[in-house]
Amino acid sequence: MPTTTEKLLADVVSTIHERGAVYGHPYYNHKRISELWSAYLNHPVTASQVALCMALVKVSRLSESPNHEDSIKDGLAYLSIYKSVLDAEMDTAFTWGAD
């Protein structure tokens, strides 16, 4: 029988796959967001920084509502996405699902 943690992580993986089917590989989605944020802020923001900032939004929400399961799942998802996006940024040959 799966543990609570295993169920939580399975839900996170499922959500990441569902979102990937809609938005494509996280790198490209976060790259688009980083370009918008960079233009708005007039300061460069990387795709991986977007993922970290989104995780921080979830941490902030958890400070107010520590038991809100969706924020916990979303925070875990964004940290996982951060790793994928960071790997893509560092891989000069990365072309998976290019836009």
Protein backbone atom coordinates (compact mmCIF):
# COMPACT_ATOMS: atom_id res chain seq x y z
CA MET A 1 0.00 0.00 0.00
CA PRO A 2 1.47 3.40 -0.97
CA THR A 3 2.45 5.79 1.77
CA THR A 4 0.96 9.28 2.06
CA THR A 5 4.16 10.69 0.58
CA GLU A 6 4.06 8.25 -2.34
CA LYS A 7 0.44 9.20 -3.08
CA LEU A 8 1.31 12.88 -2.91
CA LEU A 9 4.24 12.50 -5.28
CA ALA A 10 2.19 10.34 -7.66
CA ASP A 11 -0.42 13.12 -7.79
CA VAL A 12 2.32 15.66 -8.52
CA VAL A 13 3.73 13.53 -11.35
CA SER A 14 0.25 13.09 -12.80
CA THR A 15 -0.37 16.84 -12.71
CA ILE A 16 2.98 17.57 -14.37
CA HIS A 17 2.11 15.14 -17.18
CA GLU A 18 -1.37 16.65 -17.60
CA ARG A 19 0.04 20.17 -17.79
CA GLY A 20 2.75 19.02 -20.18
CA ALA A 21 0.10 17.70 -22.55
CA VAL A 22 -1.51 21.15 -22.57
CA TYR A 23 1.50 23.51 -22.37
CA GLY A 24 4.35 21.43 -23.77
CA HIS A 25 7.73 20.86 -22.17
CA PRO A 26 8.14 23.04 -19.06
CA TYR A 27 11.27 24.68 -20.47
CA TYR A 28 9.41 26.32 -23.34
CA ASN A 29 6.49 27.44 -21.18
CA HIS A 30 8.80 28.91 -18.54
CA LYS A 31 10.98 30.48 -21.25
CA ARG A 32 7.94 32.33 -22.60
CA ILE A 33 7.05 33.46 -19.08
CA SER A 34 10.65 34.57 -18.46
CA GLU A 35 10.59 36.70 -21.60
CA LEU A 36 7.36 38.39 -20.49
CA TRP A 37 8.64 38.96 -16.96
CA SER A 38 11.96 40.26 -18.27
CA ALA A 39 10.19 42.78 -20.50
CA TYR A 40 7.83 43.87 -17.75
CA LEU A 41 10.52 44.14 -15.06
CA ASN A 42 13.14 45.52 -17.46
CA HIS A 43 15.50 42.98 -15.88
CA PRO A 44 16.59 39.58 -17.21
CA VAL A 45 14.79 36.58 -15.73
CA THR A 46 15.65 33.01 -16.74
CA ALA A 47 13.20 30.18 -17.26
CA SER A 48 14.58 28.36 -14.21
CA GLN A 49 14.15 31.50 -12.10
CA VAL A 50 10.49 31.57 -13.12
CA ALA A 51 10.04 28.03 -11.76
CA LEU A 52 11.78 28.97 -8.50
CA CYS A 53 9.68 32.12 -8.14
CA MET A 54 6.50 30.13 -8.69
CA ALA A 55 7.63 27.67 -6.00
CA LEU A 56 8.19 30.65 -3.69
CA VAL A 57 4.62 31.83 -4.38
CA LYS A 58 3.45 28.45 -3.11
CA VAL A 59 5.70 28.70 -0.03
CA SER A 60 4.20 32.10 0.72
CA ARG A 61 0.69 30.69 0.43
CA LEU A 62 1.63 27.79 2.71
CA SER A 63 2.79 30.31 5.31
CA GLU A 64 -0.82 31.49 5.51
CA SER A 65 -2.53 28.12 4.95
CA PRO A 66 -0.04 25.37 5.89
CA ASN A 67 -2.42 22.47 5.26
CA HIS A 68 -3.59 23.55 1.80
CA GLU A 69 -2.83 20.41 -0.17
CA ASP A 70 -2.97 22.03 -3.60
CA SER A 71 -0.26 24.51 -2.63
CA ILE A 72 1.90 21.66 -1.33
CA LYS A 73 1.45 19.74 -4.59
CA ASP A 74 2.06 22.83 -6.70
CA GLY A 75 5.22 23.69 -4.75
CA LEU A 76 6.60 20.20 -5.27
CA ALA A 77 5.69 20.36 -8.95
CA TYR A 78 7.42 23.70 -9.45
CA LEU A 79 10.58 22.45 -7.74
CA SER A 80 10.55 19.39 -9.99
CA ILE A 81 9.96 21.62 -13.01
CA TYR A 82 12.86 23.81 -11.87
CA LYS A 83 15.18 20.81 -12.20
CA SER A 84 13.88 19.97 -15.69
CA VAL A 85 14.15 23.57 -16.84
CA LEU A 86 17.61 24.03 -15.33
CA ASP A 87 18.80 20.86 -17.08
CA ALA A 88 17.41 22.17 -20.38
CA GLU A 89 19.12 25.54 -19.88
CA MET A 90 22.47 23.85 -19.29
CA ASP A 91 22.13 21.40 -22.20
CA THR A 92 23.20 23.24 -25.33
CA ALA A 93 21.88 20.37 -27.46
CA PHE A 94 18.40 20.46 -25.86
CA THR A 95 15.69 20.41 -28.53
CA TRP A 96 12.94 18.19 -27.10
CA GLY A 97 9.57 19.42 -28.32
CA ALA A 98 11.01 22.68 -29.66
CA ASP A 99 8.47 25.39 -30.38
